[in-house]
Coordinates of C-alpha atoms in Angstrom, one line a residue:
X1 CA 35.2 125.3 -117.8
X2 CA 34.6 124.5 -121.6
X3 CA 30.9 124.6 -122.3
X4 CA 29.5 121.2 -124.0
X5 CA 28.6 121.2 -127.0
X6 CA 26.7 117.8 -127.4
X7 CA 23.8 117.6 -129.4
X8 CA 21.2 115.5 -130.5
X9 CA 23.6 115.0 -133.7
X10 CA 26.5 114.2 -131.8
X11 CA 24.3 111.9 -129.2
X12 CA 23.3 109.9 -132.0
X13 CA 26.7 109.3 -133.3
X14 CA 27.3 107.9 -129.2
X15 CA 25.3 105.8 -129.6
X16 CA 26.8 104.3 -132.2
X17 CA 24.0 105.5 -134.9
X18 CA 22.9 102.6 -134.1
X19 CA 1.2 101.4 -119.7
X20 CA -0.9 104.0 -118.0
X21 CA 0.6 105.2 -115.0
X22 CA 1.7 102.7 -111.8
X23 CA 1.7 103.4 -107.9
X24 CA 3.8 106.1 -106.6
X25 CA 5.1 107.2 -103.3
X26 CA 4.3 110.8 -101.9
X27 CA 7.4 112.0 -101.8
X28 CA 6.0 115.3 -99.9
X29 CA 6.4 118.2 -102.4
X30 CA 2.9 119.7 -101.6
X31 CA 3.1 122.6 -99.2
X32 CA 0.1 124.9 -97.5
X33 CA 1.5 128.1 -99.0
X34 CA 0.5 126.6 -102.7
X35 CA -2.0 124.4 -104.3
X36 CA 0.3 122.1 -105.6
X37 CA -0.1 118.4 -104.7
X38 CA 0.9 114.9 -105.6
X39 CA -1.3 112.6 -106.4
X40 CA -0.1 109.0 -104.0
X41 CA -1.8 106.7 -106.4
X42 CA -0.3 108.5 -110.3
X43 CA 2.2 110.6 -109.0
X44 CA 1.3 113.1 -111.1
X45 CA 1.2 117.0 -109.6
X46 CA -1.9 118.1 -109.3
X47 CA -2.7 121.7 -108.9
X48 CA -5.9 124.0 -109.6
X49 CA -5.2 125.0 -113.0
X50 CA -3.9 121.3 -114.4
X51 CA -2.0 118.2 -113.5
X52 CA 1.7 117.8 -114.4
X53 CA 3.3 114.4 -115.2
X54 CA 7.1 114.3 -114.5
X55 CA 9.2 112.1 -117.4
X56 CA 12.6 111.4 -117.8
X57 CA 13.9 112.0 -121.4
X58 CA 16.3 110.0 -121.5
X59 CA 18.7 112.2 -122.7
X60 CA 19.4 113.4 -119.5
X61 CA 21.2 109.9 -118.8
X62 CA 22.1 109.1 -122.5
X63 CA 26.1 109.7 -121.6
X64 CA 26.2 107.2 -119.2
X65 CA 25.9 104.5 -121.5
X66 CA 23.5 102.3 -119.5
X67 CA 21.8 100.4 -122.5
X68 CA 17.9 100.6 -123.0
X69 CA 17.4 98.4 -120.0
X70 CA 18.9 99.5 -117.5
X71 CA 18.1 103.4 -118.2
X72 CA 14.6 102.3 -117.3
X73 CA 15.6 100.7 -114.5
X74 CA 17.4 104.2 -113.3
X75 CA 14.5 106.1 -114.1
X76 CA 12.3 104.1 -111.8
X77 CA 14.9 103.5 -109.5
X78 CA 15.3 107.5 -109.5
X79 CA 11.4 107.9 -109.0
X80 CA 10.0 108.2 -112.2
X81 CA 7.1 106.9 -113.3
X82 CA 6.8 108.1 -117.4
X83 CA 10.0 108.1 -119.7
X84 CA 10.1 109.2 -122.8
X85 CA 12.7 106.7 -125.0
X86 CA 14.8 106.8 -128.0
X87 CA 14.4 105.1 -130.7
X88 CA 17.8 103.9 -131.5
X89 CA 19.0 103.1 -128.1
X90 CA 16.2 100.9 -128.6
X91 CA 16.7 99.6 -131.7
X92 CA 20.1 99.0 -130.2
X93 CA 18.7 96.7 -127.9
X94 CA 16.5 94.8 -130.5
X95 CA 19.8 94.4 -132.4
X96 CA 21.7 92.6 -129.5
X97 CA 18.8 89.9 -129.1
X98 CA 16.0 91.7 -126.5
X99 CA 12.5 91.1 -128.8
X100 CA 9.4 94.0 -128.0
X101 CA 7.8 91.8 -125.8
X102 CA 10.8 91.2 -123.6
X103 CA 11.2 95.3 -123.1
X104 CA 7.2 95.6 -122.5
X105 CA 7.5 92.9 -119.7
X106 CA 10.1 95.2 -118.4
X107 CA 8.1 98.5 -118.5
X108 CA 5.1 96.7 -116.7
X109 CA 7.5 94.9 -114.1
X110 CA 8.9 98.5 -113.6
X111 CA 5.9 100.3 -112.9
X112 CA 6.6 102.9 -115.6
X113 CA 4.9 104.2 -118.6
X114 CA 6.2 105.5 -122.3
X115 CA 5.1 108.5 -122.7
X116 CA 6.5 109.6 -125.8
X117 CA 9.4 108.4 -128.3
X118 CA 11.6 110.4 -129.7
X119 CA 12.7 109.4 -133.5
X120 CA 14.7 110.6 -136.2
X121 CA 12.7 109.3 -139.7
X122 CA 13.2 111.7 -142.4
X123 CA 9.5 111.8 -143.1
X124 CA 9.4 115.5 -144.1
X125 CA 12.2 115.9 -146.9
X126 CA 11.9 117.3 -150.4
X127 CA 13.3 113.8 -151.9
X128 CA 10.8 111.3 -152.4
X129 CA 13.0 108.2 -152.4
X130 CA 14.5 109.5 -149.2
X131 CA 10.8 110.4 -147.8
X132 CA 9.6 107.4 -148.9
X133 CA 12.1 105.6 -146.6
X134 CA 11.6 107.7 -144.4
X135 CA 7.7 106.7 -143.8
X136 CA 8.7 103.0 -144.0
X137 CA 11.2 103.6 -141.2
X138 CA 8.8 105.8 -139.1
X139 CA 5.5 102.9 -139.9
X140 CA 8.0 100.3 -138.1
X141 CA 8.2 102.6 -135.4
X142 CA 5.3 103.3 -134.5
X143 CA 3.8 99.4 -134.9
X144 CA 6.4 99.1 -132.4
X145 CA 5.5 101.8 -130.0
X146 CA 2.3 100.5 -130.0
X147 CA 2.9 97.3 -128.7
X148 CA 4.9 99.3 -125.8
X149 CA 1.8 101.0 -124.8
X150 CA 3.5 104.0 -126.0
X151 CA 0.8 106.2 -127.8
X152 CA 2.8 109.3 -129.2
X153 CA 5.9 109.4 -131.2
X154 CA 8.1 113.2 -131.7
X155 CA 8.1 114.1 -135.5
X156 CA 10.7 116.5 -135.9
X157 CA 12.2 118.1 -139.0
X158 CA 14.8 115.3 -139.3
X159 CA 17.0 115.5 -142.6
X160 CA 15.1 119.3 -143.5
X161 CA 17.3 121.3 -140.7
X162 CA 20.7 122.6 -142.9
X163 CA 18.8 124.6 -145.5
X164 CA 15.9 127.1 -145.8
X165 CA 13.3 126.8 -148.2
X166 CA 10.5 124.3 -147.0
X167 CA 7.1 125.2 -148.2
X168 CA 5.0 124.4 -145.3
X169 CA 2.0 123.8 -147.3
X170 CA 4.0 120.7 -148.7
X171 CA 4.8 120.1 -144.7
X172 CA 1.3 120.2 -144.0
X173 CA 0.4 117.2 -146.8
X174 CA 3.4 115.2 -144.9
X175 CA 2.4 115.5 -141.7
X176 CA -0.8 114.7 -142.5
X177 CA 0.3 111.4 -143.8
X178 CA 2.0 110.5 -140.7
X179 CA -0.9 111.4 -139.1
X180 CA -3.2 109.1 -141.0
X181 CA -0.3 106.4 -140.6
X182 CA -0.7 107.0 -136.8
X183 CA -4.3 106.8 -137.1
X184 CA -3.6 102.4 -137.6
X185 CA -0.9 102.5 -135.1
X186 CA -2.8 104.6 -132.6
X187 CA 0.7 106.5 -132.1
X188 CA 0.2 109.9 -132.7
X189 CA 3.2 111.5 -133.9
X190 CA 3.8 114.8 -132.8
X191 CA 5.3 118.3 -134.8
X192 CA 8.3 119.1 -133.2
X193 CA 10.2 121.9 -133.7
X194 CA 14.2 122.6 -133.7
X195 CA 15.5 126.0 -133.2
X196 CA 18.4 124.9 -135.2
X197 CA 16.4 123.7 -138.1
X198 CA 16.7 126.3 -141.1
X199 CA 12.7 125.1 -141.7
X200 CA 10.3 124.6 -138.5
X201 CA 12.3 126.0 -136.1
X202 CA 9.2 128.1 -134.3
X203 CA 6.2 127.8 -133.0
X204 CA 4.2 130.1 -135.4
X205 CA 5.5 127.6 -138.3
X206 CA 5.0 124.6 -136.2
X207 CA 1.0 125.9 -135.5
X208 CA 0.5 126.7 -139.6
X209 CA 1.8 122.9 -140.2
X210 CA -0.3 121.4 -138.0
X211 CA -3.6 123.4 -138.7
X212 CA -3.0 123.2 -142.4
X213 CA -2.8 119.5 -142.0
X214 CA -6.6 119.3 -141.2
X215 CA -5.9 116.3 -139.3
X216 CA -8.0 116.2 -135.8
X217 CA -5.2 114.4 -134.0
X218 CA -2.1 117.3 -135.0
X219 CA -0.5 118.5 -132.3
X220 CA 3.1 119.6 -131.3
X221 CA 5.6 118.5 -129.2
X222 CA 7.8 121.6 -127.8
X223 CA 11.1 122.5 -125.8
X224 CA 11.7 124.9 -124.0
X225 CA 15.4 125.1 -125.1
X226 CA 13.9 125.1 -128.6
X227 CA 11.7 127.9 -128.3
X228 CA 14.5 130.2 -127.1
X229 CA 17.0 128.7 -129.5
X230 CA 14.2 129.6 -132.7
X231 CA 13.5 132.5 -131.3
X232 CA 9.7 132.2 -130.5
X233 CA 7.9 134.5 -128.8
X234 CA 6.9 133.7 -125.1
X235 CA 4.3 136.2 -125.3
X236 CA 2.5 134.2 -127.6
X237 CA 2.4 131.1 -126.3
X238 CA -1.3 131.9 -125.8
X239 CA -1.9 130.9 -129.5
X240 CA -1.2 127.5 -129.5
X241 CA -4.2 125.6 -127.8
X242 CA -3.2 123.7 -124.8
X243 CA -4.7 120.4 -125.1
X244 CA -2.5 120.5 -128.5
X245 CA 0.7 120.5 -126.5
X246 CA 0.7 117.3 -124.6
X247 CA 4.5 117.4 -124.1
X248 CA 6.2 119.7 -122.5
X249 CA 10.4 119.3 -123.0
X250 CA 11.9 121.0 -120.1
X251 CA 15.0 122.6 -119.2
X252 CA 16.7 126.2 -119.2
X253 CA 19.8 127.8 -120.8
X254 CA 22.1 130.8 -119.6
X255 CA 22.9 133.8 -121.4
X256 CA 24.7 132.3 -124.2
X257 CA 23.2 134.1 -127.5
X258 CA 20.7 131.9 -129.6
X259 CA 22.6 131.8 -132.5
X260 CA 25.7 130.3 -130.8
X261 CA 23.7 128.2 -127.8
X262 CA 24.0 124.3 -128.5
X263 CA 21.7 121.2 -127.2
X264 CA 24.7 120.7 -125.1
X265 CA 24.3 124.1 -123.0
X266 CA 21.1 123.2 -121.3
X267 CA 20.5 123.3 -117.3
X268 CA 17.8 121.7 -115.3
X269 CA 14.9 123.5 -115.3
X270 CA 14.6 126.0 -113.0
X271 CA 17.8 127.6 -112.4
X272 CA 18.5 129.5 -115.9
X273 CA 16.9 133.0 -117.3
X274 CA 14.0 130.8 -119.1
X275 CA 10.2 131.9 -118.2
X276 CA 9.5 128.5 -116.8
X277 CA 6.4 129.4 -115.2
X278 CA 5.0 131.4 -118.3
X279 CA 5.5 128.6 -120.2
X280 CA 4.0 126.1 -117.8
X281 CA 0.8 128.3 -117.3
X282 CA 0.4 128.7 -121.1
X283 CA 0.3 124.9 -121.7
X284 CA -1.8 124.1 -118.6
X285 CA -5.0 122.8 -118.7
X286 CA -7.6 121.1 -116.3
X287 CA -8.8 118.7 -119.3
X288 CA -5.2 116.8 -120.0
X289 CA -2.3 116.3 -117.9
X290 CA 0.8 118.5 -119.3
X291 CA 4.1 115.8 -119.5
X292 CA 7.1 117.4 -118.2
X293 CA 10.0 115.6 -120.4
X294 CA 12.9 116.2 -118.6
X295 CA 15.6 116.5 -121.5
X296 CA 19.4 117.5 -120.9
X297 CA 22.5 116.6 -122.7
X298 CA 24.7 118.3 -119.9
X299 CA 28.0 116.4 -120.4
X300 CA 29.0 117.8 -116.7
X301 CA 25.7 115.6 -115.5
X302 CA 26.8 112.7 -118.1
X303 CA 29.8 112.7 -115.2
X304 CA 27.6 112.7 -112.5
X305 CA 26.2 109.4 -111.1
X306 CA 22.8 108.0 -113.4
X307 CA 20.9 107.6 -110.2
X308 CA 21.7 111.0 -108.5
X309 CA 21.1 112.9 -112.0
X310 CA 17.3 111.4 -111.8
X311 CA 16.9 112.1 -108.8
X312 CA 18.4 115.1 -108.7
X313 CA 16.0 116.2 -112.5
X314 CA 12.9 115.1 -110.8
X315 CA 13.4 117.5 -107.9
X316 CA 13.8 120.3 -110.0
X317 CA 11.1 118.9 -112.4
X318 CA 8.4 119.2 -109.6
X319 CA 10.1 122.7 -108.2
X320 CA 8.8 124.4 -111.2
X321 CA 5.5 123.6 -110.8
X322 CA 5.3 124.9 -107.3
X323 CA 2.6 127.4 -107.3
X324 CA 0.6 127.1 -110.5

């Protein structure tokens, strides 16, 4: 079978370029042999060393084409209770008529919670006119977000990826500034890294941006498909503090090099070669819950029914966490 090669690129051009947590059913994941359990009023997983929240990225169900609308009405449907959106599926859905209000009626009526955005400003580029629009573009976003009752925003390296050469002191002034911009919104927008990015592409880079920043609110948004992509070091994950890493992006990959690997290639979490629980117990912490983003762009699940896929991601979401 021909391994996919979608990407967040190649998503985007699908697409046509273009709060706090409800009541949720135990569905009776704890066990006696661990200390895991879940929580019948959040649904979040509890367990001795730190709470878990399961999200759908929606990713996972981007292929399907369901619209902005009903995605969230497969995630909840599917047992969700956080999502982390897109920002142009739903700009998309702002374009065809639905107004901010309308889709934070929906949320509520839902019982679900943004958790986190993912966006695509070019807010960290060399050219000023192009960074320049970039914050305007990312300012709408986040006044936006906020009337969502979505309080964090990814900040990736978007339009800095194809070639090396960033100085990350000048990284650190920029993301500074979107961290004072998110200091009005109350969205905090968070570092991201890409391991395909020729700048930002590990986690040591990612820390030096957002300590050099000297903003209290930095902190970084991470993958675990990313990590191994970039090639970051699992042994020190230690480094980075956990109540800095508030969202987790999970899934796992085979044994296809990192230089040739694509977005495309990832599994659910859980049944690859990644060290899901290493990872896990490195971002753990009893004083915040850790959001587990559940992000695929498996075109073989794209083919697969929405509803099953969630269903299916949110099993394997809360398998991982079995025994921490």
């Amino acid at each position: 079978m021909k391994t996919p090669t979608y990407s967040r690129r190649s998503a985007l051009k699908y697409l046509g370029g273009t709060a706090g947590l409800m009541a949720l059913p135990s569905f009776g994941f704890s066990s006696p042999t661990t200390s895991l359990i879940e929580d019948s009023t959040t649904g979040m997983l509890k367990s001795a060393a730190g709470d878990f929240i399961p999200c759908l990225n929606m990713a996972t169900i981007m292929g399907h084409n369901l619209g902005f609308v009903k995605e969230l009405e497969t995630a909840s449907k599917g047992g969700f209770r956080a999502v982390e959106i897109w920002i142009p599926t739903l700009q998309k859905y702002l374009d065809g008529g639905g107004t901010i209000k309308e889709a934070a009626k929906i949320i509520k009526d839902l019982g679900i919670s943004v958790e986190n955005t993912i966006g695509f400003a070019q807010w960290i580029v060399d050219d000023e006119a192009t960074r320049n629009k970039g914050l305007e573009q990312l300012k709408k976003e986040m006044d936006m977000l906020a009337q969502l009752g979505c309080k964090r925003i990814a900040a990736p390296p978007s339009g800095a990826t194809a070639e090396a050469g960033l100085d990350l002191y000048k990284a650190a002034e920029r993301y500074r500034t979107i961290l004072e911009m998110g200091d009005q919104s109350g969205v905090v927008p968070q570092l991201e890294i890409w391991g395909h990015s020729k700048n930002l592409h590990k986690l040591s880079q990612a820390l030096f941006v957002a300590t050099e920043s000297g903003h209290a609110s930095a902190c970084i948004n991470l993958d675990i498909f990313h990590l191994y992509k970039g090639g970051s070091s699992y042994d020190t994950l230690k480094m980075a503090n956990p109540l800095d890493v508030q969202v987790l992006h999970v899934n796992d990959y085979t044994d296809i090099p990192r230089d040739v690997i694509k977005d495309g290639d990832r599994i659910y979490p859980g049944e690859g070669l990644a060290p899901t629980k290493k990872i896990l117990q490195a971002f753990q912490s009893p004083k915040r819950p850790l959001i587990l983003s559940l992000e695929v762009f498996n075109k073989e699940y794209w083919a697969q029914d929405a509803l099953e896929v969630c269903k299916t991601g949110l099993a394997k979401v809360k398998a991982i966490t079995q025994g921490l």
